[in-house]
Short mmCIF file of C-alpha atoms in Angstrom, two decimals:
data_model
loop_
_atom_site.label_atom_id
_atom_site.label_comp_id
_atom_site.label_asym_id
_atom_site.label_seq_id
_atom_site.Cartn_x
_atom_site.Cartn_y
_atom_site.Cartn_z
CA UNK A 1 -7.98 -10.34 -11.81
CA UNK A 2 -5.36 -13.13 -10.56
CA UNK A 3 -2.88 -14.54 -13.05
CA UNK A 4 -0.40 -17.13 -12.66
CA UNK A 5 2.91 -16.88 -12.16
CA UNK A 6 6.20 -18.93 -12.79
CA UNK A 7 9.19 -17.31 -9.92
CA UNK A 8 12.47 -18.27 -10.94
CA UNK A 9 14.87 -16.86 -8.24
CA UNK A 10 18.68 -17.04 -7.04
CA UNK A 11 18.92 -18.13 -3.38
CA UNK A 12 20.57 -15.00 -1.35
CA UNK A 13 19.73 -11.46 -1.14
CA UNK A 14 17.91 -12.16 -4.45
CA UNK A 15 15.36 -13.90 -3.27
CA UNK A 16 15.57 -11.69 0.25
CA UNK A 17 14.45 -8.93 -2.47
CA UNK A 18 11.98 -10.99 -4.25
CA UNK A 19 10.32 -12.07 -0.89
CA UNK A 20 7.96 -9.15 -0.50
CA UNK A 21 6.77 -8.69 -4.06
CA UNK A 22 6.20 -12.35 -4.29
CA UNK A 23 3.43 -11.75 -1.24
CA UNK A 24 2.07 -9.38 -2.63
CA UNK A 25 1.45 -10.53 -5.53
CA UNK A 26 -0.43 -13.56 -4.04
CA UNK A 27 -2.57 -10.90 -1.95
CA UNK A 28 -3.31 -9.51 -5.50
CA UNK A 29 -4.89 -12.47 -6.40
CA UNK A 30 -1.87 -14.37 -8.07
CA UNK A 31 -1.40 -17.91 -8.32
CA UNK A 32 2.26 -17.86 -7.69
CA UNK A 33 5.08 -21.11 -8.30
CA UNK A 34 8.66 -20.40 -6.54
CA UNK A 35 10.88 -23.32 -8.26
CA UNK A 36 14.08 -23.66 -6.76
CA UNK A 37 16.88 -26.43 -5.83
CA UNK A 38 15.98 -28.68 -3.24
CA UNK A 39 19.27 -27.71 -1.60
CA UNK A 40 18.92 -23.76 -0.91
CA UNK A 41 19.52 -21.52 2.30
CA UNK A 42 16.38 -18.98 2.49
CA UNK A 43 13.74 -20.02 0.19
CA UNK A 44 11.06 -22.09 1.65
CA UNK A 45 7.88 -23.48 1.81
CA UNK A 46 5.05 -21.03 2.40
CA UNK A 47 1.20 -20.74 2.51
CA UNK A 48 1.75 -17.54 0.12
CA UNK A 49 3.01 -19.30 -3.13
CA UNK A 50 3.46 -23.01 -4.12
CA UNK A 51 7.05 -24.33 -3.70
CA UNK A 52 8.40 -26.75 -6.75
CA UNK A 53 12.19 -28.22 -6.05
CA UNK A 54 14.66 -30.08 -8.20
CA UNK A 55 17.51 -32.29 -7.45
CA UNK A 56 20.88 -31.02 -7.60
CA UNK A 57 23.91 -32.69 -6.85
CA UNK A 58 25.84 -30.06 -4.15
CA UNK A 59 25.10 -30.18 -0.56
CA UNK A 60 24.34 -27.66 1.69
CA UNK A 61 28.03 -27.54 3.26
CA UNK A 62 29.10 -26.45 -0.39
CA UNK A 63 26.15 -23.87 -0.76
CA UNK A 64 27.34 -22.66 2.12
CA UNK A 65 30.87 -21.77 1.98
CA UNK A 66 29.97 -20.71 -1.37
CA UNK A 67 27.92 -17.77 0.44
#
């Protein structure tokens, strides 16, 4: 039995990590809800869990020399 969860991660090798457990917890049966900034380098939208986005006020230049 499904439940639904709330996925909270930090772009990088953090959410690189996160990735696979996320799908499978959707193949369990779980409604799953990645939130994340709208401004990010690897998490995306995907048919496996519903992506929610917030404004932030960096660009991607800065999130990127930041990594």
């Amino acid at each position: 039995e499904g439940g639904r969860l709330l996925v909270v991660p930090i772009d990088g090798s953090h959410w690189l990590s996160m990735h696979p457990v996320v799908e499978r917890l959707q193949q369990r049966g779980h409604d799953v809800v990645v939130v994340a900034p709208e401004i990010n380098l690897r998490i995306h939208p995907s048919v496996l869990y519903n992506l929610k986005t917030y404004p932030v006020s960096y660009t991607r230049e800065y999130v990127e020399a930041e990594f």
